[in-house]
Coordinates of C-alpha atoms and ligand atoms in Angstrom, one line a residue:
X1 CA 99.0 129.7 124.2
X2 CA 101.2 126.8 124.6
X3 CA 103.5 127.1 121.8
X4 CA 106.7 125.9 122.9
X5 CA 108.0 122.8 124.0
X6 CA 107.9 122.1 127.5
X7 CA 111.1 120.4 129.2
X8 CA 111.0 116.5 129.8
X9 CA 112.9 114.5 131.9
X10 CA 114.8 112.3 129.7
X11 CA 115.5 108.8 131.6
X12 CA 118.8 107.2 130.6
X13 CA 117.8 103.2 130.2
X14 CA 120.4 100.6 130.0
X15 CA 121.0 98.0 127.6
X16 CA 119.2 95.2 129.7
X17 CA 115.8 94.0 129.7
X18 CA 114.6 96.9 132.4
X19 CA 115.2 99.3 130.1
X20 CA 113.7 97.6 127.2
X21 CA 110.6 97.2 129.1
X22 CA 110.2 100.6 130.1
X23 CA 111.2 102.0 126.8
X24 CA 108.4 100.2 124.9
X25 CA 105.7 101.1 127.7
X26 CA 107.1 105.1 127.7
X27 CA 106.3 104.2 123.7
X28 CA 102.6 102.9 124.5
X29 CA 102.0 105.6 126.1
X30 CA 102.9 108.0 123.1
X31 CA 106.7 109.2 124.5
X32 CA 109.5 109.3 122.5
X33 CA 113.2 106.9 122.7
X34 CA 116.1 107.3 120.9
X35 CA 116.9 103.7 120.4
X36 CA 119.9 102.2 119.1
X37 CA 119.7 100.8 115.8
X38 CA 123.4 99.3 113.6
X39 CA 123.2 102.6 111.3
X40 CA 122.7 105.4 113.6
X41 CA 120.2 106.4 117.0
X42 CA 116.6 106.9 115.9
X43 CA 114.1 108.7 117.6
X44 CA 111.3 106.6 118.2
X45 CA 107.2 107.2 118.2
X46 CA 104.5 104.6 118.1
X47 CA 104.0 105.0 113.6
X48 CA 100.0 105.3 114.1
X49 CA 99.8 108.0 117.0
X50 CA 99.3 111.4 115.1
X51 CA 100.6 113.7 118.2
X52 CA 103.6 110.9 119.6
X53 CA 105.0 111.6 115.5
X54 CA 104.0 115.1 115.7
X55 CA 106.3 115.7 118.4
X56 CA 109.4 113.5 116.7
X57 CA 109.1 116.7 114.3
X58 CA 108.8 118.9 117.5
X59 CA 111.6 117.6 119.9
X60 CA 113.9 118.0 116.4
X61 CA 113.2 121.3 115.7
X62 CA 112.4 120.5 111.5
X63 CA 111.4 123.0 109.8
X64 CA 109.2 120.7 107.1
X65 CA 107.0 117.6 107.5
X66 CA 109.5 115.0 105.3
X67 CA 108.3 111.7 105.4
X68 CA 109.9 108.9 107.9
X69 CA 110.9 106.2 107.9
X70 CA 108.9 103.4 109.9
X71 CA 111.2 100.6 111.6
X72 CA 109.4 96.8 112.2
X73 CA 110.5 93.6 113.7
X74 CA 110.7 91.3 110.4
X75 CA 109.5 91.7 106.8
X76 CA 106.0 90.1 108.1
X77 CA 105.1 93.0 110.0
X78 CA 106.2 95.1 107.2
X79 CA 103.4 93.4 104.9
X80 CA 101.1 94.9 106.7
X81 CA 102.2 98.1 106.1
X82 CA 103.0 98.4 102.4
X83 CA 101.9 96.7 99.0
X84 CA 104.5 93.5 99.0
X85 CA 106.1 92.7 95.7
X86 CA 109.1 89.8 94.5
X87 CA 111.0 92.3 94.2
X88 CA 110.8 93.6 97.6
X89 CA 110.7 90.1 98.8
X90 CA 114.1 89.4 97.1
X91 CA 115.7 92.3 98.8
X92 CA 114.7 91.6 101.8
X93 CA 115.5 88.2 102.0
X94 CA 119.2 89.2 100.9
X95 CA 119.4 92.5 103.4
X96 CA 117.2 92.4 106.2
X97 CA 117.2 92.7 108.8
X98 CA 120.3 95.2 108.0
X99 CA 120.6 98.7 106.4
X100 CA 118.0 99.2 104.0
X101 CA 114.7 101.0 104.0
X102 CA 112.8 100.2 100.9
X103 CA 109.7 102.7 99.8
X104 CA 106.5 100.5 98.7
X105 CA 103.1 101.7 98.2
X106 CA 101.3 102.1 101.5
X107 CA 98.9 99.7 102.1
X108 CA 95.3 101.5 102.4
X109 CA 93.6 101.2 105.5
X110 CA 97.4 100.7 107.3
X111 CA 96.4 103.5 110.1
X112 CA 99.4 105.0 110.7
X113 CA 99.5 108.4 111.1
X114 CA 99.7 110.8 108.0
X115 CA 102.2 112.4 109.4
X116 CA 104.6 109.5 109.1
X117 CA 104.5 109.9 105.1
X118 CA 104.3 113.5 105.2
X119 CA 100.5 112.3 103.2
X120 CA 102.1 110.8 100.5
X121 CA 100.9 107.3 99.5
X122 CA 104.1 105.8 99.9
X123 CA 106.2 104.3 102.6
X124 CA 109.7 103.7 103.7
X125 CA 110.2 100.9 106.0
X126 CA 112.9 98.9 107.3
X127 CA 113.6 95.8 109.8
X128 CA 116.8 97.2 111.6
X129 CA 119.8 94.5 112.6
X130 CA 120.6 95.9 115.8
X131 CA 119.8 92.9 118.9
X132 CA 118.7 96.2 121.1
X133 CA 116.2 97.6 118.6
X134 CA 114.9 94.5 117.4
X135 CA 114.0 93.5 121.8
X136 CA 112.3 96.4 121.6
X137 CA 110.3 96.4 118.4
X138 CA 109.3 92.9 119.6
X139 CA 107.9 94.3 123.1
X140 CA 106.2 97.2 121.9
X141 CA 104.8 95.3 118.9
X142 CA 104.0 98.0 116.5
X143 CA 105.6 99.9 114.2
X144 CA 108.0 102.9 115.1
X145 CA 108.5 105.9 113.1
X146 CA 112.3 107.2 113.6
X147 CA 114.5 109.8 112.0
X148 CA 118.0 110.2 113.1
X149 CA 117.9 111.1 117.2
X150 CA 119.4 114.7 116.2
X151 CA 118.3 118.1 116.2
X152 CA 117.4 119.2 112.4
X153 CA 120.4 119.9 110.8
X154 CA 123.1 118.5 112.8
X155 CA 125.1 115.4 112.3
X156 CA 123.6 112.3 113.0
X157 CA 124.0 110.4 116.8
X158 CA 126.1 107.4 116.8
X159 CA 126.3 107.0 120.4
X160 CA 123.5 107.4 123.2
X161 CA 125.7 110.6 124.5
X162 CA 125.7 112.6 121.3
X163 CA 121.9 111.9 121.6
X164 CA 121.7 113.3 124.8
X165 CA 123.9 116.5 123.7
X166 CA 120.9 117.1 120.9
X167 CA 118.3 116.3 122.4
X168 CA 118.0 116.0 126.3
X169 CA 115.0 117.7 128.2
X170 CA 113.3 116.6 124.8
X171 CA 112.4 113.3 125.1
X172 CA 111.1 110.2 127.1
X173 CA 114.1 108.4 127.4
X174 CA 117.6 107.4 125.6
X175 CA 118.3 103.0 125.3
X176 CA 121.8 103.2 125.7
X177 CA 123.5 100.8 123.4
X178 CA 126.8 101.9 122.4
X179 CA 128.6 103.2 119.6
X180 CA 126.3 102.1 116.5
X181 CA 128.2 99.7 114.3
X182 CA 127.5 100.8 111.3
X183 CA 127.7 104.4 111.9
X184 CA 125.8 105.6 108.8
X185 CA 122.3 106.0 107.9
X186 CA 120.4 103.4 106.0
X187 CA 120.3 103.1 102.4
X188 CA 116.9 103.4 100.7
X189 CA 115.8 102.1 97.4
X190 CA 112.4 103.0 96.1
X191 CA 110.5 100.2 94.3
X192 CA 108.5 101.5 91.5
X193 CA 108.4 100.5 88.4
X194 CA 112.2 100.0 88.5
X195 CA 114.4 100.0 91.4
X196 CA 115.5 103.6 92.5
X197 CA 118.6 104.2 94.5
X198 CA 116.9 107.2 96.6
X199 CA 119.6 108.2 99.4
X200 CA 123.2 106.1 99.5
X201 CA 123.9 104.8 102.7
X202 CA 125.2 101.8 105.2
X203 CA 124.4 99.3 102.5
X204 CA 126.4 99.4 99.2
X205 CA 125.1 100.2 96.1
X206 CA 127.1 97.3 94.6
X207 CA 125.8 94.8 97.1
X208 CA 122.4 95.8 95.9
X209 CA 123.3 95.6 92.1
X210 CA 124.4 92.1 93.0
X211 CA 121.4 90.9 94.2
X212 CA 119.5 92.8 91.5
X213 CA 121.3 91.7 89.0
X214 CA 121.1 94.9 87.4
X215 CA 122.8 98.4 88.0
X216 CA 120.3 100.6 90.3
X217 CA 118.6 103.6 88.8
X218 CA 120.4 106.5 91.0
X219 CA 117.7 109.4 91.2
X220 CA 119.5 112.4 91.5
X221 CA 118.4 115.8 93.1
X222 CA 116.0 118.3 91.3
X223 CA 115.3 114.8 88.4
X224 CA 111.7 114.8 87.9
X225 CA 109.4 112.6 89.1
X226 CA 110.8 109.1 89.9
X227 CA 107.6 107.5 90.4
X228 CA 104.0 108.0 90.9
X229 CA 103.1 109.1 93.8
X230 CA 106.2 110.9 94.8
X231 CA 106.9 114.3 96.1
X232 CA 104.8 116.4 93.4
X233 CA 101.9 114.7 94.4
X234 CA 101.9 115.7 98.1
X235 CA 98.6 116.2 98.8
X236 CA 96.8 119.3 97.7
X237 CA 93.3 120.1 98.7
X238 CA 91.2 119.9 95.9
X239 CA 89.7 123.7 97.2
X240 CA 91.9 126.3 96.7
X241 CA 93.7 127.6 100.4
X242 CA 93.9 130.8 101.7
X243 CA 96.3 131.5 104.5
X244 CA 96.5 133.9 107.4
X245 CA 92.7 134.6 107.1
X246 CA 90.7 137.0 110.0
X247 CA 87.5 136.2 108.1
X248 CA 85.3 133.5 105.8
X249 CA 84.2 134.1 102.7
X250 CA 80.5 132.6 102.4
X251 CA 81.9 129.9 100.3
X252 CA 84.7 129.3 102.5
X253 CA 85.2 127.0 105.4
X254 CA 87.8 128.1 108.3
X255 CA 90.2 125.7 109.3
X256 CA 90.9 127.6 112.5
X257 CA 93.4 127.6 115.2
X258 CA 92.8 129.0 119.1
X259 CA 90.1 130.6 119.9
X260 CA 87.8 131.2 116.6
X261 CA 84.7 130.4 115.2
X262 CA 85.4 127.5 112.4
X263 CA 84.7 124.6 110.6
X264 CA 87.0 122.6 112.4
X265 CA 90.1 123.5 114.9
X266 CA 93.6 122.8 114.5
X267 CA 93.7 123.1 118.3
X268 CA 91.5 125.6 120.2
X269 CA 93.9 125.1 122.7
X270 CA 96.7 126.9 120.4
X271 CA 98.8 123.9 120.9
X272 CA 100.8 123.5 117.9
X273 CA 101.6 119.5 118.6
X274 CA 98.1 119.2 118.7
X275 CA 97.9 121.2 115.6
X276 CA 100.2 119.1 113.9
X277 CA 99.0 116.4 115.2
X278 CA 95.7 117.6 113.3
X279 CA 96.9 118.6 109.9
X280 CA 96.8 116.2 107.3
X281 CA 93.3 114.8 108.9
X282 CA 91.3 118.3 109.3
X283 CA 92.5 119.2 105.6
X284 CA 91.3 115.8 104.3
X285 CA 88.2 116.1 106.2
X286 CA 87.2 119.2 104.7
X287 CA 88.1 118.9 101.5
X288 CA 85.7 116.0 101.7
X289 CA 82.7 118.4 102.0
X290 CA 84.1 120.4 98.5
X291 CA 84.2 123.5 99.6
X292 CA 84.8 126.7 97.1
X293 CA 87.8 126.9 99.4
X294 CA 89.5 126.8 103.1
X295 CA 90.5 129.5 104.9
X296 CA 93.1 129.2 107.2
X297 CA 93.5 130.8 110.8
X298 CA 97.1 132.4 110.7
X299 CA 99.5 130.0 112.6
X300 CA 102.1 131.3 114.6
X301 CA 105.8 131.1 113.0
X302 CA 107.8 129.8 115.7
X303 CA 108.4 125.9 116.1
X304 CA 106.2 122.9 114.9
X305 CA 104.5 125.8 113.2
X306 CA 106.8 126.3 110.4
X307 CA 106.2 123.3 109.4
X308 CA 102.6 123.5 109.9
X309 CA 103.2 126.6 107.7
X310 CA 105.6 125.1 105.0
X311 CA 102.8 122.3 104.5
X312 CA 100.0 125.0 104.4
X313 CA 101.9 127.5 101.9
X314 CA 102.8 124.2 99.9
X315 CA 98.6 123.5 99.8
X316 CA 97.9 127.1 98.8
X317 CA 100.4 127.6 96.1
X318 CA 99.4 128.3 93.2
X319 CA 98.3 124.6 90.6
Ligands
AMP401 P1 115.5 110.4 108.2 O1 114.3 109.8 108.7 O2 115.7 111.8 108.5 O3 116.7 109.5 108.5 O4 115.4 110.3 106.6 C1 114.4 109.6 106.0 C2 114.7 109.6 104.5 O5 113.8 108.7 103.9 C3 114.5 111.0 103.9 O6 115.5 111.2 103.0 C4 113.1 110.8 103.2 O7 113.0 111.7 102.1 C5 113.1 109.4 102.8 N1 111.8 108.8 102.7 C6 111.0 108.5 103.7 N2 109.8 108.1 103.3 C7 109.8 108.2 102.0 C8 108.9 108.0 100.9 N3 107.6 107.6 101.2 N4 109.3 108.2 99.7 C9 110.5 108.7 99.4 N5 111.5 108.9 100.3 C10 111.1 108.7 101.6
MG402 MG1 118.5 112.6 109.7

């Protein structure tokens, strides 16, 4: 069963409009680039392929499925991705492009992959600053899903070589742009019914209350619900979940994974990007047909799935 990740040549790609070109067609065809962007390297997938994203999460080693944020050219493109509001026209106008993500509704029918918001029916998007990312983002034309260009858990890239130290024999290729200006990650304000400061970063906070107007609602850590549509309403099946099943019960439908009789398969294969890949669709799909309840093949605990597990144990707990 292919559950690891197999080595990739990683192609170093310079700052000239070679490497642009070939980093957008590596992108087209589902790879992955750590471009340069003026906060810090991001590690770049095409936003509406479900297994380019599923191996973002892969090539990092995270242990969860946390929402991404997805870069675009200019605040057009961004339209298209999220419900638009004055409000978010009125920050962007002051700050982009530049170092803020903003979190809008998702805009239904936006086909990107659920992976990119983890489910959830929001979306964090942002028009970076830097000349490098924007060439690109103009040549691939689409939008890019990209976390910090680290491994989970260590400090964030600033320069193509720190990427290269995290993450080389992961991914497609590294555009090499220098140091990143800015050094920091994005700031990101979540427009609900009230601005929320959710994550400080590159952008001040008092640049932001500036242009609001207004101080910024600061939501900290373990508050409840800052908005609709937040984290407690990560999507649970409306069936309850069982986990680590060896058989169905007759009300039951299997969600399986390798080799098994099922409803549908994660991956027959046992390929856990695939699986991933998979997730958030299969679930959707057969909760759809209301069963009493899914049963779940048992996943093995070792790289993308323990986040394929995280997400499960998160469906199956108890509501
Ligand atoms: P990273 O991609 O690792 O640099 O971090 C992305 C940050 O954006 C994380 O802190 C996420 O929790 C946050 N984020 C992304 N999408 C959303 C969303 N839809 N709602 C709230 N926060 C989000
Ligand atoms: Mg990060």
């Amino acid at each position: 069963m292919s559950t690891s990740n197999t080595p990739t040549e990683t192609e170093m790609l310079a700052a000239n409009a070679a490497g642009v070109t070939r980093a957008a067609s590596i992108l087209t065809e589902g790879g992955l680039i750590a471009m340069p962007t003026e906060t810090v390297y991001g590690l770049a997938a095409d936003a509406r392929n479900d297994h380019a994203v599923a191996r973002i999460f892969e090539a990092k080693g995270r242990p969860r499925f946390n929402p991404l944020i997805v870069h675009v050219a200019d605040a057009a493109t961004a339209q298209r991705y999220v419900a638009w509001s004055d409000l978010a026209d009125r920050l962007a106008q002051a700050f982009w492009p530049g170092a803020l993500t903003l979190v809008l509704p998702l805009r239904p029918g936006s086909r990107l992959s659920p992976l990119v918001t983890a489910d959830l029916p929001t979306l964090a998007v942002r028009v970076p600053a830097h000349p490098l990312a924007h060439e690109l983002l103009t040549q691939f034309d689409g939008p890019l899903a990209a976390p910090s260009a680290n491994p989970s858990g260590k400090i964030s890239p600033t320069t193509a070589a720190h990427v290269a130290a995290g993450l080389a024999g992961r991914i497609e290729g590294i555009l090499d742009g220098g140091a990143c200006p800015v050094g920091v990650e994005s700031t990101i304000v979540g427009l609900f019914e009230e601005p929320v400061l959710l994550r400080p970063g590159g952008l001040p906070q008092e640049a932001l209350e500036h242009c609001l107007g207004a101080p910024l609602k600061v939501h900290q850590s373990g508050d409840p619900l800052i908005a609709p549509g937040q984290m407690t309403s990560h999507y649970a099946p409306g069936a309850s979940v069982r986990l680590n099943a060896s058989d169905v019960g007759p009300e039951e439908l299997l969600l399986g994974f390798g080799t098994v009789d099922c409803a549908l398969n994660l991956s027959a294969a046992g390929d856990l990007t695939e699986a991933a890949a998979n997730l958030f669709h299969h679930l959707h799909a057969l909760d759809a047909k209301v069963p009493k309840g899914i049963a779940v093949s048992p996943i093995p605990e070792i790289g993308l799935g323990r986040a394929i597990n995280d997400r499960l144990r998160r469906a199956a707990a108890p509501r």
